[in-house]
Short mmCIF file of C-alpha atoms and ligand atoms in Angstrom, two decimals:
data_model
loop_
_atom_site.label_atom_id
_atom_site.label_comp_id
_atom_site.label_asym_id
_atom_site.label_seq_id
_atom_site.Cartn_x
_atom_site.Cartn_y
_atom_site.Cartn_z
CA MET A 1 84.80 71.00 90.62
CA SER A 2 84.40 68.59 87.79
CA GLU A 3 80.80 66.59 87.63
CA GLY A 4 82.80 63.56 85.99
CA ASN A 5 82.87 64.04 82.14
CA GLY A 6 85.26 67.31 82.53
CA MET A 7 81.96 69.20 83.17
CA LYS A 8 82.63 71.72 86.82
CA LYS A 9 79.63 72.17 88.77
CA SER A 10 77.42 74.80 87.20
CA ILE A 11 78.36 78.94 88.16
CA ARG A 12 75.47 81.85 88.56
CA VAL A 13 76.40 84.69 86.96
CA ALA A 14 74.37 87.45 87.39
CA VAL A 15 74.28 89.65 84.80
CA THR A 16 72.37 93.88 84.83
CA GLY A 17 70.82 95.93 82.45
CA ALA A 18 69.78 92.54 80.78
CA ALA A 19 67.46 93.40 77.98
CA GLY A 20 69.97 96.52 76.40
CA ASN A 21 72.09 96.58 74.40
CA ILE A 22 75.31 94.98 76.50
CA GLY A 23 73.56 92.64 77.09
CA TYR A 24 72.28 91.41 73.76
CA ALA A 25 75.57 90.49 72.60
CA LEU A 26 77.13 89.77 75.93
CA LEU A 27 74.61 87.54 77.26
CA TRP A 28 75.80 85.23 74.00
CA ARG A 29 79.84 85.10 74.47
CA ILE A 30 78.94 84.05 78.33
CA ALA A 31 76.37 81.44 77.30
CA SER A 32 78.73 80.46 74.41
CA GLY A 33 81.40 79.55 77.13
CA ASP A 34 84.13 82.78 75.70
CA CYS A 35 83.56 83.92 79.36
CA PHE A 36 84.29 81.08 82.06
CA GLY A 37 85.18 78.01 79.80
CA THR A 38 83.72 75.59 77.46
CA ASN A 39 84.05 72.91 80.40
CA GLN A 40 81.83 75.76 82.70
CA PRO A 41 77.90 75.36 82.74
CA VAL A 42 76.32 78.47 84.07
CA THR A 43 73.12 79.88 85.52
CA LEU A 44 72.25 83.27 84.90
CA GLN A 45 70.56 85.30 86.74
CA LEU A 46 69.19 88.18 84.65
CA LEU A 47 68.05 92.01 85.88
CA GLU A 48 66.10 94.48 84.17
CA ILE A 49 64.46 97.46 85.37
CA PRO A 50 60.39 96.90 85.25
CA PRO A 51 59.94 99.03 81.96
CA GLY A 52 62.51 96.87 80.60
CA MET A 53 60.61 93.01 81.93
CA GLN A 54 58.78 92.51 78.77
CA ARG A 55 62.31 92.67 76.88
CA LEU A 56 63.88 90.68 78.95
CA ASP A 57 60.98 88.15 78.04
CA GLY A 58 62.26 88.48 74.57
CA VAL A 59 66.31 88.09 75.29
CA ILE A 60 65.18 85.20 77.55
CA MET A 61 63.36 83.02 74.81
CA GLU A 62 66.41 83.77 72.23
CA LEU A 63 68.73 82.50 75.13
CA LYS A 64 66.62 79.28 74.70
CA ASP A 65 66.16 78.57 71.73
CA SER A 66 69.48 79.50 71.25
CA ALA A 67 70.48 75.69 73.70
CA PHE A 68 73.41 76.67 74.94
CA PRO A 69 74.43 73.33 75.66
CA LEU A 70 76.48 74.91 78.63
CA VAL A 71 73.18 77.19 80.42
CA HIS A 72 71.33 74.92 83.28
CA GLY A 73 69.21 77.42 83.62
CA ILE A 74 67.98 81.52 83.60
CA VAL A 75 65.70 83.37 85.65
CA GLY A 76 64.94 87.21 84.48
CA THR A 77 64.24 89.05 87.46
CA ASP A 78 63.67 92.79 87.96
CA GLU A 79 64.56 92.29 92.30
CA PRO A 80 68.81 92.64 92.93
CA ASN A 81 68.25 90.56 96.05
CA ILE A 82 67.64 87.02 93.27
CA ALA A 83 69.77 87.94 90.43
CA PHE A 84 73.03 88.34 92.50
CA LYS A 85 71.58 85.36 95.27
CA GLU A 86 74.53 83.17 95.86
CA ALA A 87 75.75 85.00 92.61
CA ASP A 88 79.68 84.27 91.39
CA ALA A 89 80.55 86.95 88.51
CA ILE A 90 78.10 89.94 88.32
CA PHE A 91 78.09 92.68 85.22
CA LEU A 92 77.02 95.25 86.59
CA VAL A 93 75.65 96.79 82.75
CA GLY A 94 72.41 98.26 83.84
CA SER A 95 72.18 102.14 83.65
CA ARG A 96 72.29 104.93 81.18
CA PRO A 97 74.16 105.50 78.03
CA ARG A 98 75.37 109.14 77.01
CA THR A 99 74.43 111.21 74.24
CA LYS A 100 76.18 112.87 72.00
CA ASP A 101 76.49 116.00 73.89
CA MET A 102 77.45 114.63 77.44
CA ASP A 103 80.85 113.50 78.97
CA ARG A 104 81.14 110.43 81.20
CA SER A 105 81.23 112.00 84.06
CA ASP A 106 77.40 114.19 82.89
CA LEU A 107 76.06 110.47 84.13
CA VAL A 108 76.50 109.57 87.49
CA ALA A 109 73.89 111.94 89.02
CA ALA A 110 71.25 109.56 86.96
CA ASN A 111 73.34 106.73 86.63
CA GLY A 112 75.21 106.57 90.86
CA PRO A 113 72.25 105.73 92.54
CA ILE A 114 71.65 102.57 91.38
CA PHE A 115 75.07 101.14 92.18
CA VAL A 116 73.70 102.21 96.30
CA GLY A 117 70.69 99.14 96.09
CA GLN A 118 73.43 96.85 93.92
CA GLY A 119 76.31 97.00 96.68
CA LYS A 120 73.69 96.83 99.13
CA ALA A 121 72.61 93.36 97.57
CA ILE A 122 75.90 92.49 96.63
CA ASP A 123 76.77 92.71 100.31
CA ALA A 124 74.19 90.58 101.46
CA VAL A 125 73.34 87.72 99.31
CA ALA A 126 75.89 87.07 96.72
CA SER A 127 78.66 84.79 97.13
CA PRO A 128 81.72 86.14 99.60
CA ASN A 129 84.35 85.54 96.80
CA VAL A 130 82.33 87.02 94.06
CA LYS A 131 83.37 89.23 91.15
CA VAL A 132 82.19 91.68 89.78
CA ILE A 133 82.80 93.64 86.37
CA THR A 134 81.41 97.96 86.64
CA VAL A 135 80.92 98.90 82.49
CA GLY A 136 78.09 101.00 83.45
CA ASN A 137 79.20 104.73 83.57
CA PRO A 138 81.38 106.56 84.82
CA CYS A 139 81.93 102.75 85.28
CA ASN A 140 84.89 103.77 87.49
CA THR A 141 82.93 105.54 89.90
CA ASN A 142 79.90 103.28 90.05
CA ALA A 143 81.96 100.40 90.66
CA LEU A 144 83.59 102.59 94.08
CA ILE A 145 80.09 103.66 94.90
CA ALA A 146 78.76 99.34 94.45
CA CYS A 147 82.30 98.55 96.66
CA ALA A 148 81.37 101.18 99.52
CA ASN A 149 78.47 100.05 99.82
CA ALA A 150 79.19 96.39 100.16
CA PRO A 151 81.44 96.59 103.02
CA SER A 152 81.59 92.58 103.62
CA ILE A 153 82.97 92.26 100.19
CA PRO A 154 87.12 92.71 99.90
CA SER A 155 87.47 95.67 97.35
CA ARG A 156 89.40 94.15 95.91
CA GLN A 157 86.68 92.03 93.42
CA PHE A 158 84.95 95.12 92.43
CA THR A 159 86.29 95.98 88.97
CA ALA A 160 86.14 98.34 85.74
CA MET A 161 85.83 98.24 82.60
CA THR A 162 88.84 99.91 81.34
CA ARG A 163 89.91 96.61 78.58
CA LEU A 164 87.79 98.46 75.62
CA ASP A 165 90.19 101.13 75.59
CA GLN A 166 92.96 98.65 75.70
CA ASN A 167 90.89 96.90 73.29
CA ARG A 168 91.15 99.97 70.76
CA ALA A 169 94.72 100.93 71.76
CA VAL A 170 95.45 97.41 70.88
CA GLY A 171 93.51 98.18 67.13
CA GLN A 172 94.94 101.58 66.15
CA MET A 173 98.77 100.00 66.30
CA ALA A 174 97.64 97.29 64.92
CA GLU A 175 95.66 98.57 61.61
CA ARG A 176 99.39 101.14 61.85
CA ALA A 177 101.74 98.45 61.90
CA GLY A 178 99.56 96.28 59.60
CA VAL A 179 99.70 93.72 61.67
CA SER A 180 97.33 91.20 63.47
CA ALA A 181 96.18 92.33 66.94
CA SER A 182 96.96 88.35 67.65
CA LYS A 183 100.89 90.62 67.37
CA ILE A 184 100.15 93.26 69.69
CA HIS A 185 101.07 93.07 73.56
CA ASP A 186 101.14 94.58 77.08
CA VAL A 187 99.73 98.04 75.97
CA PHE A 188 97.28 98.97 78.82
CA ILE A 189 95.92 101.59 80.41
CA TRP A 190 95.95 104.17 83.90
CA GLY A 191 93.29 105.94 84.57
CA ASN A 192 90.00 106.40 84.57
CA HIS A 193 87.07 105.24 81.44
CA ALA A 194 87.18 109.08 80.33
CA ASN A 195 89.25 111.52 77.62
CA THR A 196 91.75 111.08 80.44
CA MET A 197 92.74 107.69 80.85
CA TYR A 198 96.15 107.40 79.29
CA PRO A 199 96.84 104.31 76.91
CA ASP A 200 100.49 103.14 77.88
CA PRO A 201 102.71 101.66 74.65
CA ARG A 202 106.36 101.63 76.54
CA PHE A 203 106.04 98.37 77.77
CA GLY A 204 104.07 96.87 74.35
CA THR A 205 105.49 95.58 71.81
CA VAL A 206 104.44 94.93 68.23
CA ASP A 207 105.81 90.94 67.14
CA GLY A 208 108.04 91.14 69.82
CA LYS A 209 109.89 94.27 69.02
CA ILE A 210 109.46 97.21 71.62
CA ALA A 211 105.99 99.72 70.41
CA THR A 212 108.04 102.66 71.24
CA ASP A 213 110.60 101.92 68.93
CA VAL A 214 107.82 100.58 66.18
CA PHE A 215 105.65 104.34 66.50
CA ASP A 216 107.58 107.73 66.91
CA ARG A 217 105.82 109.39 69.81
CA GLU A 218 104.54 112.23 68.52
CA TRP A 219 101.95 109.83 67.28
CA LEU A 220 101.65 107.91 70.60
CA GLN A 221 101.37 111.18 71.92
CA GLY A 222 98.74 112.61 69.40
CA PRO A 223 96.64 110.65 67.14
CA PHE A 224 97.22 107.38 68.68
CA LEU A 225 95.91 108.76 72.57
CA ASP A 226 93.26 111.45 71.23
CA THR A 227 91.61 108.25 69.46
CA VAL A 228 91.24 105.56 72.01
CA ALA A 229 90.56 108.52 74.61
CA THR A 230 87.78 109.70 72.79
CA ARG A 231 86.45 106.36 70.79
CA GLY A 232 83.41 106.86 72.40
CA LYS A 233 81.61 109.37 71.82
CA ALA A 234 83.23 108.47 67.70
CA ILE A 235 80.84 105.62 67.99
CA ILE A 236 78.26 107.50 69.63
CA VAL A 237 78.31 110.41 66.74
CA ALA A 238 78.36 107.46 64.40
CA ARG A 239 76.48 104.91 64.86
CA GLY A 240 73.49 106.73 67.17
CA ALA A 241 74.07 105.12 70.13
CA SER A 242 77.21 103.99 72.33
CA SER A 243 79.65 100.92 71.92
CA ALA A 244 77.92 97.72 72.04
CA ALA A 245 79.25 94.45 70.62
CA SER A 246 82.75 96.09 71.40
CA ALA A 247 82.11 96.61 75.07
CA ALA A 248 80.37 93.38 75.14
CA SER A 249 83.28 92.02 73.80
CA ALA A 250 86.17 93.67 75.79
CA ALA A 251 83.46 92.83 79.37
CA THR A 252 83.90 89.27 78.24
CA ASP A 253 87.69 89.91 77.42
CA HIS A 254 88.00 90.66 81.37
CA MET A 255 86.23 88.50 82.79
CA ARG A 256 87.74 85.59 81.11
CA ASP A 257 91.31 86.32 82.45
CA TRP A 258 90.40 87.67 85.97
CA TRP A 259 88.40 83.81 85.66
CA GLN A 260 90.91 82.00 83.74
CA GLY A 261 94.05 83.53 84.26
CA SER A 262 95.91 85.91 81.89
CA ASN A 263 98.83 83.85 80.64
CA GLY A 264 101.32 87.15 82.03
CA ARG A 265 99.84 89.03 80.29
CA ILE A 266 99.84 92.97 80.98
CA VAL A 267 95.84 93.50 81.34
CA SER A 268 93.69 96.95 82.21
CA MET A 269 91.78 96.49 84.80
CA ALA A 270 90.40 99.22 87.32
CA LEU A 271 90.43 98.08 91.09
CA PRO A 272 90.22 100.26 94.42
CA SER A 273 94.03 102.14 95.06
CA GLU A 274 95.41 100.26 97.76
CA GLY A 275 97.98 103.21 97.04
CA TRP A 276 99.93 101.94 94.04
CA TYR A 277 101.80 104.43 92.10
CA GLY A 278 100.43 107.29 95.07
CA VAL A 279 97.64 106.40 93.63
CA PRO A 280 95.16 107.72 97.04
CA GLU A 281 93.47 104.60 98.30
CA GLY A 282 89.70 103.32 97.45
CA LEU A 283 90.47 105.24 94.13
CA VAL A 284 89.02 102.68 91.61
CA PHE A 285 91.81 103.08 88.67
CA SER A 286 92.69 101.71 85.91
CA PHE A 287 96.36 100.33 86.86
CA PRO A 288 98.27 97.26 84.72
CA CYS A 289 97.54 93.94 86.06
CA ARG A 290 98.70 90.49 86.20
CA CYS A 291 95.25 87.71 86.69
CA GLU A 292 96.71 84.21 88.38
CA ASN A 293 94.94 81.21 90.44
CA GLY A 294 91.42 83.44 89.35
CA ASP A 295 93.25 87.32 91.06
CA VAL A 296 94.20 90.34 89.90
CA ILE A 297 97.42 91.33 90.89
CA VAL A 298 98.05 95.34 90.00
CA VAL A 299 102.11 94.87 88.44
CA GLU A 300 104.78 97.43 90.58
CA GLY A 301 107.26 98.88 90.23
CA LEU A 302 106.80 99.72 86.66
CA PRO A 303 109.03 103.04 85.47
CA VAL A 304 106.70 105.66 85.26
CA ASP A 305 108.31 109.12 82.85
CA SER A 306 107.00 112.82 83.33
CA PHE A 307 104.57 112.32 80.70
CA ALA A 308 103.17 109.49 82.29
CA GLN A 309 102.86 110.54 85.63
CA SER A 310 101.34 114.39 84.26
CA LYS A 311 98.50 111.84 83.04
CA ILE A 312 98.39 109.46 86.68
CA ASP A 313 97.99 112.53 88.02
CA GLU A 314 95.41 114.55 86.12
CA ASN A 315 93.30 110.82 86.42
CA VAL A 316 93.78 111.45 90.22
CA ALA A 317 92.26 114.66 90.14
CA VAL A 318 89.46 114.02 87.73
CA LEU A 319 88.51 110.75 89.76
CA LEU A 320 88.55 112.90 93.37
CA GLU A 321 86.19 115.21 92.23
CA GLU A 322 84.20 112.18 90.33
CA ARG A 323 84.22 111.60 94.61
CA ASP A 324 83.38 114.66 95.97
CA ALA A 325 80.55 114.42 93.76
CA VAL A 326 78.98 111.43 94.97
CA SER A 327 80.11 111.39 98.29
CA GLU A 328 76.48 110.77 99.81
CA LEU A 329 75.91 107.73 98.20
CA LEU A 330 79.31 105.99 99.68
CA GLY A 331 77.59 105.63 102.91
CA ASN A 332 80.40 107.13 105.68
P1 NAD B 401 71.22 100.23 76.71
O1 NAD B 401 69.60 101.56 77.60
O2 NAD B 401 70.55 99.64 75.58
O3 NAD B 401 70.91 99.44 77.63
C1 NAD B 401 70.63 99.30 79.71
C2 NAD B 401 69.36 98.26 80.06
O4 NAD B 401 70.05 99.14 81.57
C3 NAD B 401 68.37 98.80 80.25
O5 NAD B 401 67.52 97.73 79.38
C4 NAD B 401 67.81 99.27 81.05
O6 NAD B 401 66.35 99.00 81.19
C5 NAD B 401 68.28 98.77 81.30
N1 NAD B 401 68.81 99.18 83.16
C6 NAD B 401 68.52 100.43 83.99
N2 NAD B 401 68.85 100.43 85.07
C7 NAD B 401 68.72 99.47 85.95
C8 NAD B 401 68.83 99.78 87.42
N3 NAD B 401 68.95 100.04 87.60
N4 NAD B 401 68.99 97.55 86.98
C9 NAD B 401 68.88 96.87 85.87
N5 NAD B 401 68.90 96.86 84.10
C10 NAD B 401 68.37 98.61 84.21
O7 NAD B 401 72.62 100.98 76.96
P2 NAD B 401 74.05 99.71 77.14
O8 NAD B 401 74.53 100.28 75.68
O9 NAD B 401 73.15 98.11 76.84
O10 NAD B 401 75.07 100.46 77.64
C11 NAD B 401 74.60 100.16 79.33
C12 NAD B 401 75.97 101.05 79.78
O11 NAD B 401 77.31 100.34 79.66
C13 NAD B 401 76.38 102.78 80.00
O12 NAD B 401 75.87 103.02 81.60
C14 NAD B 401 76.72 102.90 79.32
O13 NAD B 401 77.03 104.35 79.00
C15 NAD B 401 78.08 101.82 79.88
N6 NAD B 401 79.59 101.27 78.52
C16 NAD B 401 80.20 101.43 79.16
C17 NAD B 401 81.67 100.66 78.74
C18 NAD B 401 82.87 100.59 79.24
O14 NAD B 401 83.75 100.79 78.82
N7 NAD B 401 82.71 100.67 80.17
C19 NAD B 401 80.97 100.33 77.52
C20 NAD B 401 79.74 100.92 76.99
C21 NAD B 401 78.84 100.87 77.38
C1 LMR B 402 82.90 103.84 75.46
O1 LMR B 402 83.44 103.28 75.75
O2 LMR B 402 82.67 102.55 74.61
C2 LMR B 402 81.65 103.76 75.94
O3 LMR B 402 82.26 104.46 77.59
C3 LMR B 402 79.89 104.49 75.96
C4 LMR B 402 80.67 106.08 75.83
O4 LMR B 402 79.99 107.23 76.41
O5 LMR B 402 81.45 106.30 75.88
#
């Protein structure tokens, strides 16, 4: 809806963990129009826990000092029912990151319960059309928990982020081929945001050429796959902190494509399976997707070879284990 000057009616965008490292990069991308468009005003509804509220005050001061024309209002709160009130888009970031001696799944006990209360609050007060991206780890299973606790919101509106993994795959291919990332298309991630993920090169193109003709199988199934799958840990070891700017960038890409369309490109999104590719219903699994008219459409019917099938099966097994581990948080 336009307000007459090309500007649309303001939307409400909630970000949890807004005073954290990802929040600090993400809020500036949203506020500048990178996500929802440069003619789309936003009201930012920022959630923290009480120990984070003073840092959040500082972040809000800096947002105000950035004088973004698209920011029509900013709310900072430690109350999920206020942060999610009538929200059109929600970034579930707030949760603990892992340290270098942990796997992402080790966070499920610490972070899983957060998504029970937040799922219930989304159910109670968010827009019925809300689009939710879960970034906090383990993000697939946290999205499952939030979705299960928000029964009035269609499950397709709950997603988890594997776009960072896709972007890492694109970055690796671009570097090896000596081309810019803009020349790589339709490489995507199957499965869980975990070391088992499968960056599938088989439908990808590199400057118009088939990716599997450009790169040899030894690299694609060896160093390429390993680098993408373990990149999060490599960054924690190198930086002493988990990826933040690249994660915020990927969250921007994910929500931008969902909101504005992926222009026919295949993108990676994890969402509750409706049985696609034999993945059990309800598991939050990353599939090849296209985004059109505000909807996520899983690309069905792609051929699955034996290697891809073994990776899909491995991810299903891990996600079933994670689901069992949080069964008491699923509300049934
Ligand atoms: P951080 O510790 O810098 O910030 C997290 C913030 O969340 C803190 O300010 C904390 O106070 C807040 N928080 C904690 N519990 C909360 C709750 N219940 N409600 C609202 N806020 C809460 O961490 P970060 O670097 O911003 O990372 C956040 C999460 O994102 C971690 O779980 C990390 O592992 C994950 N992550 C995921 C991906 C991905 O690709 N899916 C990539 C990077 C990081
Ligand atoms: C990442 O992939 O960078 C994040 O999920 C952080 C992590 O723990 O690996």
